[in-house]
Structure formats: structure tokens, C-alpha cells
Coordinates of N, CA and C in Angstrom, one line a residue:
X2 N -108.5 -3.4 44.1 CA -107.7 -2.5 43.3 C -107.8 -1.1 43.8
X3 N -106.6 -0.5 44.0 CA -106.8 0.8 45.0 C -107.4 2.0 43.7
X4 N -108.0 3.0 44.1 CA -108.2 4.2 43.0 C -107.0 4.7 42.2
X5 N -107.8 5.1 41.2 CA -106.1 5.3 40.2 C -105.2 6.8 40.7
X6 N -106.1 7.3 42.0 CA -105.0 8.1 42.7 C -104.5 7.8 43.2
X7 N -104.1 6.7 44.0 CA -103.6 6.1 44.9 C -102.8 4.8 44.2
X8 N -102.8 4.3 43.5 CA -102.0 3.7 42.3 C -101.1 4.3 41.7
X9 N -101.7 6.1 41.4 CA -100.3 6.8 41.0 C -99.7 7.2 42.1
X10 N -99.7 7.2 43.7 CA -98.9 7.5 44.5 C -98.0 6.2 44.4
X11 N -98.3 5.7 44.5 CA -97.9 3.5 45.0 C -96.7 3.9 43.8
X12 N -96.6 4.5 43.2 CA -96.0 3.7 41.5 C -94.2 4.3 41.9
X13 N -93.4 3.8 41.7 CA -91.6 4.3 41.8 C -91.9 5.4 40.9
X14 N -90.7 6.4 41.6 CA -91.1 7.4 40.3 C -89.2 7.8 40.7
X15 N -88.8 8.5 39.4 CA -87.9 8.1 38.9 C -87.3 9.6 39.6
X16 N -85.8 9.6 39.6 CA -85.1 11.1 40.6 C -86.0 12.4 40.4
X17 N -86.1 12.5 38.9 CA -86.7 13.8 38.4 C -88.0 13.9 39.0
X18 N -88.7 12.7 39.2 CA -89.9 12.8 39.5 C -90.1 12.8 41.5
X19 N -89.3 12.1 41.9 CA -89.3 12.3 43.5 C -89.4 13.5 43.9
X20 N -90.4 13.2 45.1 CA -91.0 14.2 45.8 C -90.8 14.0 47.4
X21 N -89.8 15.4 47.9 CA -89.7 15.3 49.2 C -90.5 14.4 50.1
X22 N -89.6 13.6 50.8 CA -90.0 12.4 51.6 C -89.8 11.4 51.3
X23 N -89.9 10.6 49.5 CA -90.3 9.9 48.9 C -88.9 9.2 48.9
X24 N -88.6 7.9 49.0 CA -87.5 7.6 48.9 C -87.6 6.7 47.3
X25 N -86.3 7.3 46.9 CA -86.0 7.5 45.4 C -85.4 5.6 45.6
X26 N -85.5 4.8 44.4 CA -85.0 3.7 44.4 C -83.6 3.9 44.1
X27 N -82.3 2.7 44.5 CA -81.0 3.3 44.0 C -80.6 2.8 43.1
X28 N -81.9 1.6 42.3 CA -81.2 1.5 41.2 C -82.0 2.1 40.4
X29 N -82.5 2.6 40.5 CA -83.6 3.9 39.7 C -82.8 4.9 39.2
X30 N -82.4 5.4 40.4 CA -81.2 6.4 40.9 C -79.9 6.2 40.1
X31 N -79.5 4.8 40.0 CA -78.2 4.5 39.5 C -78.9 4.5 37.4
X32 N -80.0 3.9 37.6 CA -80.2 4.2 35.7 C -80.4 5.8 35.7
X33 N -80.8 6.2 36.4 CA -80.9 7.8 35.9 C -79.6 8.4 35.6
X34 N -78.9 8.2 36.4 CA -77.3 8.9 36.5 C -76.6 8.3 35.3
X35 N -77.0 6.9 34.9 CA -76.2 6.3 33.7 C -76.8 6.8 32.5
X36 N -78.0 7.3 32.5 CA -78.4 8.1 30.9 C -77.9 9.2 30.8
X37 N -78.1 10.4 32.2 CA -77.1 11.2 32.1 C -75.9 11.2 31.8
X38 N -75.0 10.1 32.3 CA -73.7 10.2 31.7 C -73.6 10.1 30.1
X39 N -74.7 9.1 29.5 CA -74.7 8.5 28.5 C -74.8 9.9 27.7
X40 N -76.2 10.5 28.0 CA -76.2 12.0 27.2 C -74.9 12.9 27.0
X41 N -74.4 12.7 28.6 CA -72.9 13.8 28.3 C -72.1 13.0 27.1
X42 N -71.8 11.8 27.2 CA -70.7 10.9 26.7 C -71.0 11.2 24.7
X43 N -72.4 11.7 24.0 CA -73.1 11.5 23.3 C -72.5 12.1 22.1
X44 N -72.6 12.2 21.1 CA -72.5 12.9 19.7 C -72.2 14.6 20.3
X45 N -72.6 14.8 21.6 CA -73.3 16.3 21.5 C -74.5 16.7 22.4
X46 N -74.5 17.6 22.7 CA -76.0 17.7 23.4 C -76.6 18.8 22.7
X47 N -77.7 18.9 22.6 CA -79.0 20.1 21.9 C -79.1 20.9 23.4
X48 N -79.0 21.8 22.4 CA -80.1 23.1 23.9 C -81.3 22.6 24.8
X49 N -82.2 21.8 24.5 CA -82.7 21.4 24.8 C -82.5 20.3 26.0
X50 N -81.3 19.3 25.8 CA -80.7 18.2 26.5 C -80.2 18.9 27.2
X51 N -79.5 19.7 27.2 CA -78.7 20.4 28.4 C -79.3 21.3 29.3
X52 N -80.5 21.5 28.8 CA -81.5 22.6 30.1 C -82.2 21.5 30.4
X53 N -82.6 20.1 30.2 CA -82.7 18.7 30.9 C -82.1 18.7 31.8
X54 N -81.1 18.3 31.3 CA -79.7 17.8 32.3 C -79.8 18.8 33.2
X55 N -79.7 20.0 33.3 CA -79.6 21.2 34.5 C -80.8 20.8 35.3
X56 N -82.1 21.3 34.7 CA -83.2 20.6 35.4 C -83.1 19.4 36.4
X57 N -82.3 18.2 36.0 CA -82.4 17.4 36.7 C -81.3 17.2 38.2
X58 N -80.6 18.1 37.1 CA -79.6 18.2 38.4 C -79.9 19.3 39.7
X59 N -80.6 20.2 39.5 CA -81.4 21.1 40.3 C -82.3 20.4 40.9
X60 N -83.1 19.6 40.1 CA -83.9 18.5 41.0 C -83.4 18.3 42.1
X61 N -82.3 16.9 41.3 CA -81.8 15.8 42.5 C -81.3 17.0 43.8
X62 N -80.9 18.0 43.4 CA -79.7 18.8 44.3 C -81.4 19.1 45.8
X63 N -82.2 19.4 45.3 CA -83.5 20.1 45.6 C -83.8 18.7 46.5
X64 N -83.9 17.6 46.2 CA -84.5 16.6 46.8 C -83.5 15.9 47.7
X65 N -82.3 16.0 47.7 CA -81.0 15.9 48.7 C -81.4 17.0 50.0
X66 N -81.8 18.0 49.5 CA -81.5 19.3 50.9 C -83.0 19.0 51.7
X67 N -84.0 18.4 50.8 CA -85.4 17.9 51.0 C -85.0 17.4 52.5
X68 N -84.7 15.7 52.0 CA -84.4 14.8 52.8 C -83.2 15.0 54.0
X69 N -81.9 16.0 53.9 CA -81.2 16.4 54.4 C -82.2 17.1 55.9
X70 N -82.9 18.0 55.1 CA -84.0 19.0 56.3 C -84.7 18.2 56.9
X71 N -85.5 17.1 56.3 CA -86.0 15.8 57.0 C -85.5 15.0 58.2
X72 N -84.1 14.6 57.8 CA -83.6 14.0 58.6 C -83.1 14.9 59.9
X73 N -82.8 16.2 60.0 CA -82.2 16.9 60.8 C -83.7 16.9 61.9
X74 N -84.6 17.4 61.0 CA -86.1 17.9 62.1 C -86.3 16.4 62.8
X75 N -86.2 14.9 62.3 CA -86.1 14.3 62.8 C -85.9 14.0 64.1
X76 N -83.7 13.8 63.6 CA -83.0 14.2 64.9 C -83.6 14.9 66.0
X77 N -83.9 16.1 65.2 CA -84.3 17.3 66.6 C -85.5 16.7 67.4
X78 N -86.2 16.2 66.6 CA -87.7 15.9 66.9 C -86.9 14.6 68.4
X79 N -86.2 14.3 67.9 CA -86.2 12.6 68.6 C -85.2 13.0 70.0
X80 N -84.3 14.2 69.6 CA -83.2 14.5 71.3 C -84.5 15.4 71.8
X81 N -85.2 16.1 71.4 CA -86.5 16.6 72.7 C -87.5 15.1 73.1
X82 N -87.7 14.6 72.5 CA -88.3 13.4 73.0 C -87.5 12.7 74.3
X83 N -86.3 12.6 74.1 CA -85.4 11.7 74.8 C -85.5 13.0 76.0
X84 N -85.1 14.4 75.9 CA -85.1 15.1 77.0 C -86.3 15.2 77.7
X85 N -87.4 15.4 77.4 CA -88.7 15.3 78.3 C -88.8 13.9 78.8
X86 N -88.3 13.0 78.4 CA -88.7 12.2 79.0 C -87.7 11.7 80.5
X87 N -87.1 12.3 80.1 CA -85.6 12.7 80.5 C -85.7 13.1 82.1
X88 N -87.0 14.1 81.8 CA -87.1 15.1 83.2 C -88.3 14.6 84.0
X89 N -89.1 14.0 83.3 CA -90.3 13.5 83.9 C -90.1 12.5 84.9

């Protein structure tokens, strides 16, 4: 049984909770997006639900540009690979 810090890395963790790199499940992804809608769809929203909602959408927006920057340094990382090897 791994240490319970290493148990809490192992564990899915849900949009709000993803952390650059971390690949977010998409049906995690897809129930998060359906409560949000649910909240919009709702009686109403409190002050409260709606500085949520913002929060989470600043998240997600935050962990898109994450993985966007990821994948770009990647790329870069991978066409200098291909050119030195290129030259050698």
C-alpha cells in the first residue's frame, strides 16, 4: 500500500482540482461541465455559486493554457532533437 502521499497523488482529481500536466479524466470533465450547466439552469444562483462558477472557469481556462504551453515546449523540445540529430 503506497504512503498516503502518494495515494493522494494516484487519486483522479476533478477540473477544479487538476494540476498542470495532470491529465484531467473526460468523463470527470464531462460531469463537471454538467453540474455547471445544472447550477446555471437552477432556481438562481447565490453570490457565492457564481464566484464558484468564475473560479472554475478561470481554473479550467488556467489549465488549458497549462497543457497548451506543455505541449508547444514539447514540440520545440522534439524538432531540436530531430535537428541535431539531423547534423551529426
Amino acid at each position: 500500500m503506497p504512503p498516503y502521499g502518494m495515494k493522494q497523488a494516484m487519486r483522479k482529481r476533478s477540473v477544479i482540482e487538476a494540476r498542470p500536466g495532470e491529465c484531467v479524466d473526460p468523463e470527470e470533465a464531462m460531469m463537471q461541465t454538467a453540474i455547471e450547466q445544472s447550477f446555471k439552469e437552477g432556481s438562481g444562483l447565490s453570490d457565492m455559486e457564481q464566484e464558484y462558477l468564475k473560479a472554475l472557469e478561470i481554473s479550467r481556462v488556467e489549465v488549458e493554457a497549462e497543457e497548451q504551453r506543455r505541449r508547444q515546449e514539447a514540440e520545440e523540445l522534439d524538432r531540436i532533437l530531430k535537428l541535431s540529430l539531423v547534423e551529426k
